[in-house]
Coordinates of C-alpha atoms and ligand atoms in Angstrom, one line a residue:
X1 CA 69.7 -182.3 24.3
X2 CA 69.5 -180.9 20.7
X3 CA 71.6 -182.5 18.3
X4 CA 72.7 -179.5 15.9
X5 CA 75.1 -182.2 13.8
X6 CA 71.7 -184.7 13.1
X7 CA 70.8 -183.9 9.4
X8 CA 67.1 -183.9 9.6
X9 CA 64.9 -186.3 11.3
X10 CA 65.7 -190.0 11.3
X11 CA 63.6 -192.2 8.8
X12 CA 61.7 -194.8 12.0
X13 CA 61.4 -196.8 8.9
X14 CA 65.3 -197.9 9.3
X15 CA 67.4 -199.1 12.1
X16 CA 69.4 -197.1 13.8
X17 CA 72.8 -198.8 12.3
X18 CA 71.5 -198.9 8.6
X19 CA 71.1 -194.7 9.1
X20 CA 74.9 -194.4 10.0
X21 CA 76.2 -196.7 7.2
X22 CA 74.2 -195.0 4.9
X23 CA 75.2 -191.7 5.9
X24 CA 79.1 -192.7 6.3
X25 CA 79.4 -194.4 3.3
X26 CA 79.3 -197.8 4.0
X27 CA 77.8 -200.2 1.7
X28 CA 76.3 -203.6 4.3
X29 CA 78.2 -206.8 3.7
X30 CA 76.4 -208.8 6.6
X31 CA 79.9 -211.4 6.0
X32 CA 81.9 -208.1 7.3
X33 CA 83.4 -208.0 10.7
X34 CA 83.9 -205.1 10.6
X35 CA 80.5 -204.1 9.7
X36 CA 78.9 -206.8 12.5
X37 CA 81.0 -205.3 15.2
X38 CA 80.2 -201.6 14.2
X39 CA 76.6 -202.4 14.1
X40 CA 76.3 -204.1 17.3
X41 CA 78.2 -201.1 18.5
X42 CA 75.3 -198.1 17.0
X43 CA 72.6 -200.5 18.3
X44 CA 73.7 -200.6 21.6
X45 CA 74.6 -196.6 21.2
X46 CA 71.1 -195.7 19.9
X47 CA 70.3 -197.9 23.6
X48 CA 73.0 -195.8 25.5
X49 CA 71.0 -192.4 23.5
X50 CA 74.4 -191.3 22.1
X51 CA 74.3 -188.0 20.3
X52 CA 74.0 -188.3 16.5
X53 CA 77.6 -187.1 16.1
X54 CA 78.9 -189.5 18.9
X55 CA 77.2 -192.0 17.1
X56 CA 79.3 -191.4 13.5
X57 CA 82.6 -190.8 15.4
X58 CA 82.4 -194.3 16.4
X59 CA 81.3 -196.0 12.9
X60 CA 84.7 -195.4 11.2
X61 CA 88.5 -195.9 12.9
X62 CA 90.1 -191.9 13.3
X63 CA 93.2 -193.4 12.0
X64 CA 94.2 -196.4 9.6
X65 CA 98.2 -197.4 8.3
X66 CA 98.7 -199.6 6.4
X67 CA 102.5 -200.5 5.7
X68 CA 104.6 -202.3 3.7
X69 CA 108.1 -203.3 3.7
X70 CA 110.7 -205.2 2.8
X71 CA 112.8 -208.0 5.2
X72 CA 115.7 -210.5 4.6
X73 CA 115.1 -213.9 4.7
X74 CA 117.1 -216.8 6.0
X75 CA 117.9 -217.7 2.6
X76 CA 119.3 -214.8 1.3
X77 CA 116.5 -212.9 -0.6
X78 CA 114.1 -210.5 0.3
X79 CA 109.9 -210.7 1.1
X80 CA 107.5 -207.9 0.9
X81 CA 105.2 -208.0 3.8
X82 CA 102.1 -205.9 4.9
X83 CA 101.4 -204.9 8.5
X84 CA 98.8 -202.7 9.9
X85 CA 98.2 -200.2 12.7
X86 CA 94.4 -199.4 12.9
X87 CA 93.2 -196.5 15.9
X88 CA 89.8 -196.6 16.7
X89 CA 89.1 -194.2 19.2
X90 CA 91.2 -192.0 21.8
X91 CA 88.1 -190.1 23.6
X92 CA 88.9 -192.0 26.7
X93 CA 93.0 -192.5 26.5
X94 CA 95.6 -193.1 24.6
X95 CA 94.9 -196.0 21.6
X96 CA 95.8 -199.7 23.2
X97 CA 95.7 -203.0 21.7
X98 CA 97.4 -205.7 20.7
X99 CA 99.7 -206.3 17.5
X100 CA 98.4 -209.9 15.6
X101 CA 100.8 -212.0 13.5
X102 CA 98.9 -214.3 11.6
X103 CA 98.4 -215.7 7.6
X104 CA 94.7 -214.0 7.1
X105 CA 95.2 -210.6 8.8
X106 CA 93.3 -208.0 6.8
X107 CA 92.1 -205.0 7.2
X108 CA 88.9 -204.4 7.9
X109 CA 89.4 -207.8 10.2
X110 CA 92.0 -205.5 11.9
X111 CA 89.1 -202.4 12.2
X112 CA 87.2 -204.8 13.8
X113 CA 89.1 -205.7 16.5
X114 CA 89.9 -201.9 17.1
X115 CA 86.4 -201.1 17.6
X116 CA 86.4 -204.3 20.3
X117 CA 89.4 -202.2 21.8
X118 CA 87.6 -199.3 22.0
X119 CA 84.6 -200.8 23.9
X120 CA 86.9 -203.6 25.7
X121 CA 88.6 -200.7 27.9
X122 CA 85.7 -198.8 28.4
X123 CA 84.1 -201.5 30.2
X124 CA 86.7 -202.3 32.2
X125 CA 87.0 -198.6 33.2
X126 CA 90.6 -197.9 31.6
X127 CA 91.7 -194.9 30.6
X128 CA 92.6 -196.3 27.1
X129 CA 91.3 -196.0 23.7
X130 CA 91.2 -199.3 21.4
X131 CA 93.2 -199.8 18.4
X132 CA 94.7 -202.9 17.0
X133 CA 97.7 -204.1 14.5
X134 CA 99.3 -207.2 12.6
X135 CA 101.2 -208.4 9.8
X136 CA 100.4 -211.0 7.7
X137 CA 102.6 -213.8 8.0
X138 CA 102.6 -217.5 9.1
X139 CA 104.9 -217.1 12.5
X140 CA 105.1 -221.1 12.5
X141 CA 106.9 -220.5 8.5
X142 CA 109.9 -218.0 9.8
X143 CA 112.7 -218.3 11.7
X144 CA 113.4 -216.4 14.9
X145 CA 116.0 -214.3 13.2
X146 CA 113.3 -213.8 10.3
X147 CA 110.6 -212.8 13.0
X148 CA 113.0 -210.3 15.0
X149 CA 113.6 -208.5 11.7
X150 CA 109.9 -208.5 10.4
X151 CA 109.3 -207.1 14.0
X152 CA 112.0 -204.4 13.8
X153 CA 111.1 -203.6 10.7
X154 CA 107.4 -203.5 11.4
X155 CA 108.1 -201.4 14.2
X156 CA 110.5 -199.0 12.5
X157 CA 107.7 -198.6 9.8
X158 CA 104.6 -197.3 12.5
X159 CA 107.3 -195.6 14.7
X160 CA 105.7 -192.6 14.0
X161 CA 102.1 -193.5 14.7
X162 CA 103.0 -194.7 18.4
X163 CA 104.5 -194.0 21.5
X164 CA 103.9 -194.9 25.6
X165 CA 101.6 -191.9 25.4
X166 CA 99.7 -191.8 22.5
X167 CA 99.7 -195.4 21.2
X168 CA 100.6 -199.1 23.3
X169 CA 100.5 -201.8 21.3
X170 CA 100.6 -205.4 23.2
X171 CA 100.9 -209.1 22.5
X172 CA 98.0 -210.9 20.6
X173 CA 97.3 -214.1 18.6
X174 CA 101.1 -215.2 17.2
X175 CA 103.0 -213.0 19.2
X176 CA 104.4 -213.2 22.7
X177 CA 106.6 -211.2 25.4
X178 CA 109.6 -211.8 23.1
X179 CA 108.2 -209.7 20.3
X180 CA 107.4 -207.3 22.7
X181 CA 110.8 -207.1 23.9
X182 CA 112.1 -206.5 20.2
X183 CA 109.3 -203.9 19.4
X184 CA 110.2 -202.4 22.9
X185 CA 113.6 -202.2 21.7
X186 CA 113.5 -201.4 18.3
X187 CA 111.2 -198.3 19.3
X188 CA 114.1 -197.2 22.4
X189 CA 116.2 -197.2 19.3
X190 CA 113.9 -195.4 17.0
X191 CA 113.2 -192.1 19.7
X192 CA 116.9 -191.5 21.5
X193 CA 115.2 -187.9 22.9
X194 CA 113.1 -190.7 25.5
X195 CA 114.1 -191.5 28.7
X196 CA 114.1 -195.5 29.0
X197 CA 111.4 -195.3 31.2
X198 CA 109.1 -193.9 29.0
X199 CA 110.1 -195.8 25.9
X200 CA 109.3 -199.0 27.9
X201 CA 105.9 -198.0 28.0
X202 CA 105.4 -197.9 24.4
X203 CA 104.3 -202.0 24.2
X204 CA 102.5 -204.0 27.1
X205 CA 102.7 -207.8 27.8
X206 CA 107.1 -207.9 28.0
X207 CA 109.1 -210.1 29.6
X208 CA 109.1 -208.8 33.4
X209 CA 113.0 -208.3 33.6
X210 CA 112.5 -206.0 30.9
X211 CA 109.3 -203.8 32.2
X212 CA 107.0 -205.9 31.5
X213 CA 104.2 -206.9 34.5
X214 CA 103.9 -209.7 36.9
X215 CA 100.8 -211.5 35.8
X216 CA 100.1 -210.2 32.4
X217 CA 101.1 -213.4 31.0
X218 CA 98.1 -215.3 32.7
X219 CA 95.5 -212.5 32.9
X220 CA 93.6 -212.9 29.8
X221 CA 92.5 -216.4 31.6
X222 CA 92.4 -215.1 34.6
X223 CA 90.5 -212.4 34.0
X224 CA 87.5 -215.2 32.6
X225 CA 87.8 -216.9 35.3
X226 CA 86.7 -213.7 37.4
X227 CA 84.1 -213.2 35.0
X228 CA 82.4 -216.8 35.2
X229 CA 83.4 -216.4 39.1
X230 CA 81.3 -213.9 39.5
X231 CA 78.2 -214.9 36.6
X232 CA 77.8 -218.6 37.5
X233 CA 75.8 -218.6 40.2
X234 CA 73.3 -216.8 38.9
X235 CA 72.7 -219.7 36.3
X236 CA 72.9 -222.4 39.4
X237 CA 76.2 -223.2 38.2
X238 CA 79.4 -224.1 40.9
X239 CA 82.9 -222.9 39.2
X240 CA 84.7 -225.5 41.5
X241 CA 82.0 -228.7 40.1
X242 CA 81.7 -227.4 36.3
X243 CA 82.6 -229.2 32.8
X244 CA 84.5 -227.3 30.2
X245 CA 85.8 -227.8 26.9
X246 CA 88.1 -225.1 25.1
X247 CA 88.7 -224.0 21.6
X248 CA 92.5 -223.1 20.9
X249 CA 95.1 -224.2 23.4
X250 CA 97.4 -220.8 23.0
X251 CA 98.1 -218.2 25.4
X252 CA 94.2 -217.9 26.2
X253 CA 92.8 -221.1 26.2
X254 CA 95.5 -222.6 27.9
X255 CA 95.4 -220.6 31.1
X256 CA 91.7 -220.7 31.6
X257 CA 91.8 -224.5 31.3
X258 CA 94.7 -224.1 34.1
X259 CA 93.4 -222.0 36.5
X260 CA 89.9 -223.3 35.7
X261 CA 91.0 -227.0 36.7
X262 CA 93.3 -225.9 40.0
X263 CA 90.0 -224.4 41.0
X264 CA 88.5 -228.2 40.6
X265 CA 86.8 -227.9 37.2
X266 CA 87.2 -230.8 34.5
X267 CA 88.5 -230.1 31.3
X268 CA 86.7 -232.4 28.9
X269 CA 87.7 -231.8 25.1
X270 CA 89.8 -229.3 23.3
X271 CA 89.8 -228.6 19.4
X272 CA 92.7 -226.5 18.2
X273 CA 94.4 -226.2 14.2
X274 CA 95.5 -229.8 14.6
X275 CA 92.6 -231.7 15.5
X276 CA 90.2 -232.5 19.0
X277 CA 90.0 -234.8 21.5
X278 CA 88.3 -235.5 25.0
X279 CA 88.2 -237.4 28.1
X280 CA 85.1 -237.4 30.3
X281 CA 87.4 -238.3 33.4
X282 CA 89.2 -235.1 32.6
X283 CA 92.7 -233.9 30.6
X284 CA 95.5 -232.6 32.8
X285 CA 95.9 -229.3 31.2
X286 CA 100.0 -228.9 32.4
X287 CA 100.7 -231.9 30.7
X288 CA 98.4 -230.9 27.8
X289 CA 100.8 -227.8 27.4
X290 CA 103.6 -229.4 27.3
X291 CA 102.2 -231.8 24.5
X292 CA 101.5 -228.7 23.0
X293 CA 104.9 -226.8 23.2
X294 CA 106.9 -229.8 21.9
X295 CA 104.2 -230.7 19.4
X296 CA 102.5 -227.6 17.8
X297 CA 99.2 -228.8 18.7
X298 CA 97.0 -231.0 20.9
X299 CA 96.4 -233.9 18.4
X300 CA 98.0 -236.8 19.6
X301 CA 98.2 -236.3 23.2
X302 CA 98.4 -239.4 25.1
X303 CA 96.1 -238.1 28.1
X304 CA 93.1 -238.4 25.7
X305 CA 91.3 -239.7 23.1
X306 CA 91.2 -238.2 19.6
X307 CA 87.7 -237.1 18.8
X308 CA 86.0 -235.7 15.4
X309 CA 85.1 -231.5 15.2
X310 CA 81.5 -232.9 15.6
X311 CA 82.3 -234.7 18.2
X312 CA 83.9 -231.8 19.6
X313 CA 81.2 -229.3 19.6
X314 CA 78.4 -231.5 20.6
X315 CA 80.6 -232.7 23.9
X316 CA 77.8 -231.8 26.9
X317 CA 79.6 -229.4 29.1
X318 CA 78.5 -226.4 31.8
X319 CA 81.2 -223.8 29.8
X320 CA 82.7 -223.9 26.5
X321 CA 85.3 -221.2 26.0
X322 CA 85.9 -220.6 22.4
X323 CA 89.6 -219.3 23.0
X324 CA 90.9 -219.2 19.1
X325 CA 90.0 -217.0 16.1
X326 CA 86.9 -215.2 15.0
X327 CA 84.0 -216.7 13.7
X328 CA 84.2 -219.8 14.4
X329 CA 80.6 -220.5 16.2
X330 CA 78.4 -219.8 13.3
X331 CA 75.1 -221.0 12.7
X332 CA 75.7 -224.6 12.4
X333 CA 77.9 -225.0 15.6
X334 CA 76.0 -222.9 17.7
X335 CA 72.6 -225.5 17.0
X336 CA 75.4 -228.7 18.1
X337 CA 77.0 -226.9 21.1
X338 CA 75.7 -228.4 24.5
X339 CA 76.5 -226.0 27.0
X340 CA 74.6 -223.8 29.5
X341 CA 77.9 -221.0 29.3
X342 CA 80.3 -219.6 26.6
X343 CA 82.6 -217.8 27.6
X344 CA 83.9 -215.8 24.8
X345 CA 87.9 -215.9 25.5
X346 CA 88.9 -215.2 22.1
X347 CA 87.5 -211.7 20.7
X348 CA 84.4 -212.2 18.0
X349 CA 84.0 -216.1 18.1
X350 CA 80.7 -215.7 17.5
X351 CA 78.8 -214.8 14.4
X352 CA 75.5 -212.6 14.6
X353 CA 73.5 -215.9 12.8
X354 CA 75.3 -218.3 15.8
X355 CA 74.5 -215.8 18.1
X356 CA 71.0 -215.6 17.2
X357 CA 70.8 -219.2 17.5
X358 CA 72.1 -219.3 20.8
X359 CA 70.1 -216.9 21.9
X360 CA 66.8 -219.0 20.9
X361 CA 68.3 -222.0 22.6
X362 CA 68.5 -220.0 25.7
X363 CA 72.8 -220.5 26.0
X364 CA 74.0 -217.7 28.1
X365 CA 76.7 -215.8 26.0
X366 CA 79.3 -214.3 28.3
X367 CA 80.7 -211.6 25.3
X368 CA 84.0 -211.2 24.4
X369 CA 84.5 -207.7 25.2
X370 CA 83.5 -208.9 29.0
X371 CA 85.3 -212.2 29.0
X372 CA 88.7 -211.4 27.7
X373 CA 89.5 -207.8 29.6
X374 CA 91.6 -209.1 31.8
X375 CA 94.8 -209.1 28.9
X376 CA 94.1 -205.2 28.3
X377 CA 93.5 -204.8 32.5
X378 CA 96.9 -206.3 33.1
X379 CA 98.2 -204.3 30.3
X380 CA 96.9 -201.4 32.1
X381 CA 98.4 -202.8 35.2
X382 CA 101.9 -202.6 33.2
X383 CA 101.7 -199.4 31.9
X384 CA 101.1 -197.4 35.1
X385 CA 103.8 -199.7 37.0
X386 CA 105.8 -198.5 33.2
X387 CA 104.8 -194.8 34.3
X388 CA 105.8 -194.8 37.6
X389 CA 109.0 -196.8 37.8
X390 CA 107.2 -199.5 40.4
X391 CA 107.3 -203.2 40.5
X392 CA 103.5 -204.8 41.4
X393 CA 103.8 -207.7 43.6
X394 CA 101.9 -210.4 42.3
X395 CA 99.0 -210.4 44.8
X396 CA 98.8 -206.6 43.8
X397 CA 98.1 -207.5 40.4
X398 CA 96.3 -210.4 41.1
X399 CA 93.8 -208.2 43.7
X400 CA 93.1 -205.3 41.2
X401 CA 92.7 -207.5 38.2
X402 CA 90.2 -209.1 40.1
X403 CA 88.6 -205.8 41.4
X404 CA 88.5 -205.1 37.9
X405 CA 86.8 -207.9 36.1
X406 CA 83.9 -207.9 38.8
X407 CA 83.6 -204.2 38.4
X408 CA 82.9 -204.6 34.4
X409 CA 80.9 -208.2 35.0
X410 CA 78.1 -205.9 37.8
X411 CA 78.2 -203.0 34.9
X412 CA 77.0 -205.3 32.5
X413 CA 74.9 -206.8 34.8
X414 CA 73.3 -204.2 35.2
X415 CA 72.8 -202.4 32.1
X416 CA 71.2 -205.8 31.0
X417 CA 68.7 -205.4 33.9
X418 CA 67.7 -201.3 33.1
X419 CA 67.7 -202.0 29.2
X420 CA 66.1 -205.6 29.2
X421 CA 68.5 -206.9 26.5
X422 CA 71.3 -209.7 26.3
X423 CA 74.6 -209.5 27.8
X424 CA 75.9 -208.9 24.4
X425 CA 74.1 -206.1 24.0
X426 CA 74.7 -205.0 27.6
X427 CA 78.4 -204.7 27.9
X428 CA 78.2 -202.7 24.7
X429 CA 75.8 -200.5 26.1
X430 CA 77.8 -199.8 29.2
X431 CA 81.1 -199.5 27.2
X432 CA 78.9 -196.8 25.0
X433 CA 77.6 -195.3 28.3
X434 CA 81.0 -193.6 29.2
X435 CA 82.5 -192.8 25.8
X436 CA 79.1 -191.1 25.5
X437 CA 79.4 -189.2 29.0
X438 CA 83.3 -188.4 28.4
X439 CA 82.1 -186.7 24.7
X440 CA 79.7 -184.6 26.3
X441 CA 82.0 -183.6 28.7
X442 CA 85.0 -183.1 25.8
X443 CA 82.5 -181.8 23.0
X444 CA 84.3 -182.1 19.7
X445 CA 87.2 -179.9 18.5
X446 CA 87.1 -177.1 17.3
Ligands
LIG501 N1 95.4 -208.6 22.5 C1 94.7 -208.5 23.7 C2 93.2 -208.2 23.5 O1 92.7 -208.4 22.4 C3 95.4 -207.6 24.7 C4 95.5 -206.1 24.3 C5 96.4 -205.3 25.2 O2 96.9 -205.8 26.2 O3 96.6 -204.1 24.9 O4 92.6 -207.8 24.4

């Protein structure tokens, strides 16, 4: 199909990413996240043969806030904090994503992990757009009073910008069901013209007794655990017989090593903000998250000796799931890691020089968008149950997140097999594949 937006024929002499940037205004820093993720995201377009204009809609976020406001402290005096709401893309649903609270949120780290959104839920086939928020705050440095009101605050300030049909945010790194519950709240507050139901629906990942989802609070691991279910045996590897170690013992990292062990894996070494340790016989991860709960971190843990980062990352294992922040597999780690699997739990662990490595050492990347859908699938999950004033039984949840996460796994699959790539590449390509389809469909207003 003619293109009647492409201006002029594209130079062969650049890459199909460095065209866009140009054209869009973006000046290349290769350090950028947000310029990594985009330009995985117009390689794998240019694959998918998006139209030009698809391909430009996608290089930028439609919307970005910024906010920033005022709360009091315990102490008595007042801190200026600076939150975010970034929306990616709504082609294929409303914007969903979760809401981060941590010390080095910024913006274009924020864009970033819209644009993961974006292609997250279009892999898994939900009717969702990607979009993503934070503030920028140590939670571990406030008080529970001092993180309700940030969170009422923040939620007052974006009120505008969300809502259970336009808008979901959910739970992400430093926040949890309670915030949810608050933000839920806050918003019920903010829009008395909604009828409960529907102002319930404006977050994802609550408590259940308050609309939130059977579940949700395990499915991000879950959800992995489908994925290397169902991509294991292709690489000769038995889920029930593997060896794992996990970066980042939260919400994430903790499940996987859970459900990964009840399924008769053995946990071998974990590395989180406080330090590493291992235990070739194995570390019971219930008691590990206990440790962790009353401790802040799995240093010290009796179950376990305490091991150096090197140590860590050069521990032989079937799987490591890097289950933490961005970034954190550069180029360095990813020539000491001795694995056959990652699993990327936590979203961008990778960087493209790591990745390149591991790609030359023959690992088998299981991408992030792939890996950790299971969080947004069971958000999903909550929001129709939201919609439709239902209660899922557990094996309901359980059976479709599963359906899910094998559906997206066999789409990435095979876009590897018709486009001879990685897998990287490939679940982008798919994830481009229907935004692509649904644009053509759309067109573009007017
Ligand atoms: N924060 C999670 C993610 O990065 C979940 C988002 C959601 O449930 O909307 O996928």
């Amino acid at each position: 199909m003619v293109d009647s937006t492409s201006p002029g024929s594209p130079d062969p002499a650049r890459s199909p990413a460095e065209s866009i940037f140009e054209e869009v205004g973006i000046v290349r820093d290769p350090a950028n996240l947000f310029h990594q993720t985009i330009e995985q995201v117009l390689v794998a377009a240019d694959l998918a043969g998006l139209q030009h204009h698809q391909r430009i809609i996608l290089a930028e976020p439609k919307n970005e806030v910024m906010v920033h406001f005022p709360v009091l402290m315990d102490d008595g005096h007042h801190r200026l904090f600076k939150g975010y709401r970034v929306q990616h893309n709504n082609a294929l649903g409303p914007y969903k994503g979760g809401i981060r609270y941590h010390p080095r949120v910024a913006l274009d780290d924020v864009k970033a992990l819209a644009v993961l959104m974006t292609m997250k839920c279009s892999l898994a086939g939900l009717p969702f757009g990607g979009a993503k928020g934070g503030v920028k705050l140590n939670p571990r440095e406030l008080s529970e009073d001092e993180l309700r009101r940030v969170t009422r605050r923040f939620c007052s300030a974006i009120s505008h910008q969300i809502g259970p049909h336009y808008d979901i945010p959910a739970p992400d790194v430093g926040t949890d069901s309670r915030i949810m519950a608050w933000f839920a709240d806050t918003y019920a507050q903010m829009t008395p013209e909604h009828s409960r139901q529907d102002v319930q629906g404006v977050v994802t990942g609550k408590p259940v007794p308050f609309g939130g989802s059977r579940g949700r609070d395990k499915a991000t691991g879950q959800g992995l655990v489908h994925v290397l279910e169902e991509m294991l045996p292709e690489l000769g590897l038995d889920l029930s017989k593997i060896a794992f170690s996990v970066i980042g013992f939260g919400n994430v990292g903790g499940w996987t090593a859970k459900l990964l062990c009840e399924r008769g894996a053995r946990l071998v070494a974990v590395l989180d903000h406080t330090g590493a340790i291992g235990a070739g016989r194995g570390i019971d991860p219930r008691r590990l998250a206990e440790h962790v709960d009353r401790y802040g971190g799995v240093a010290n843990f009796s179950g376990a000796d305490g091991i150096d980062e090197d140590a860590f990352y050069s521990t032989e294992v079937d799987v490591f799931v890097p289950a933490a922040l961005e970034q954190m597999i550069d180029e360095r780690r990813a020539a000491e890691i001795k694995a056959v699997v990652i699993a990327e739990g936590a979203n961008a662990p990778t960087t493209p020089e790591g990745d390149s490595v591991l790609l030359q050492r023959g690992v088998e990347v299981l991408p992030a968008i792939l890996c950790n859908a299971g969080g947004v699938t069971a958000s999903y999950f909550e929001w129709v149950q939201n919609r439709t004033a239902r209660s899922w039984s557990i094996e309901e949840v359980d059976g479709q997140l599963r359906d899910h996460l094998v559906a997206a796994a066999r789409r990435t699959r095979e876009a590897r097999a018709r486009y001879d790539c990685d897998l990287r590449t490939a679940a982008f390509v798919a994830a481009c594949e229907r935004i692509g389809e649904v644009y053509d469909l759309r067109g573009v207003f007017p």
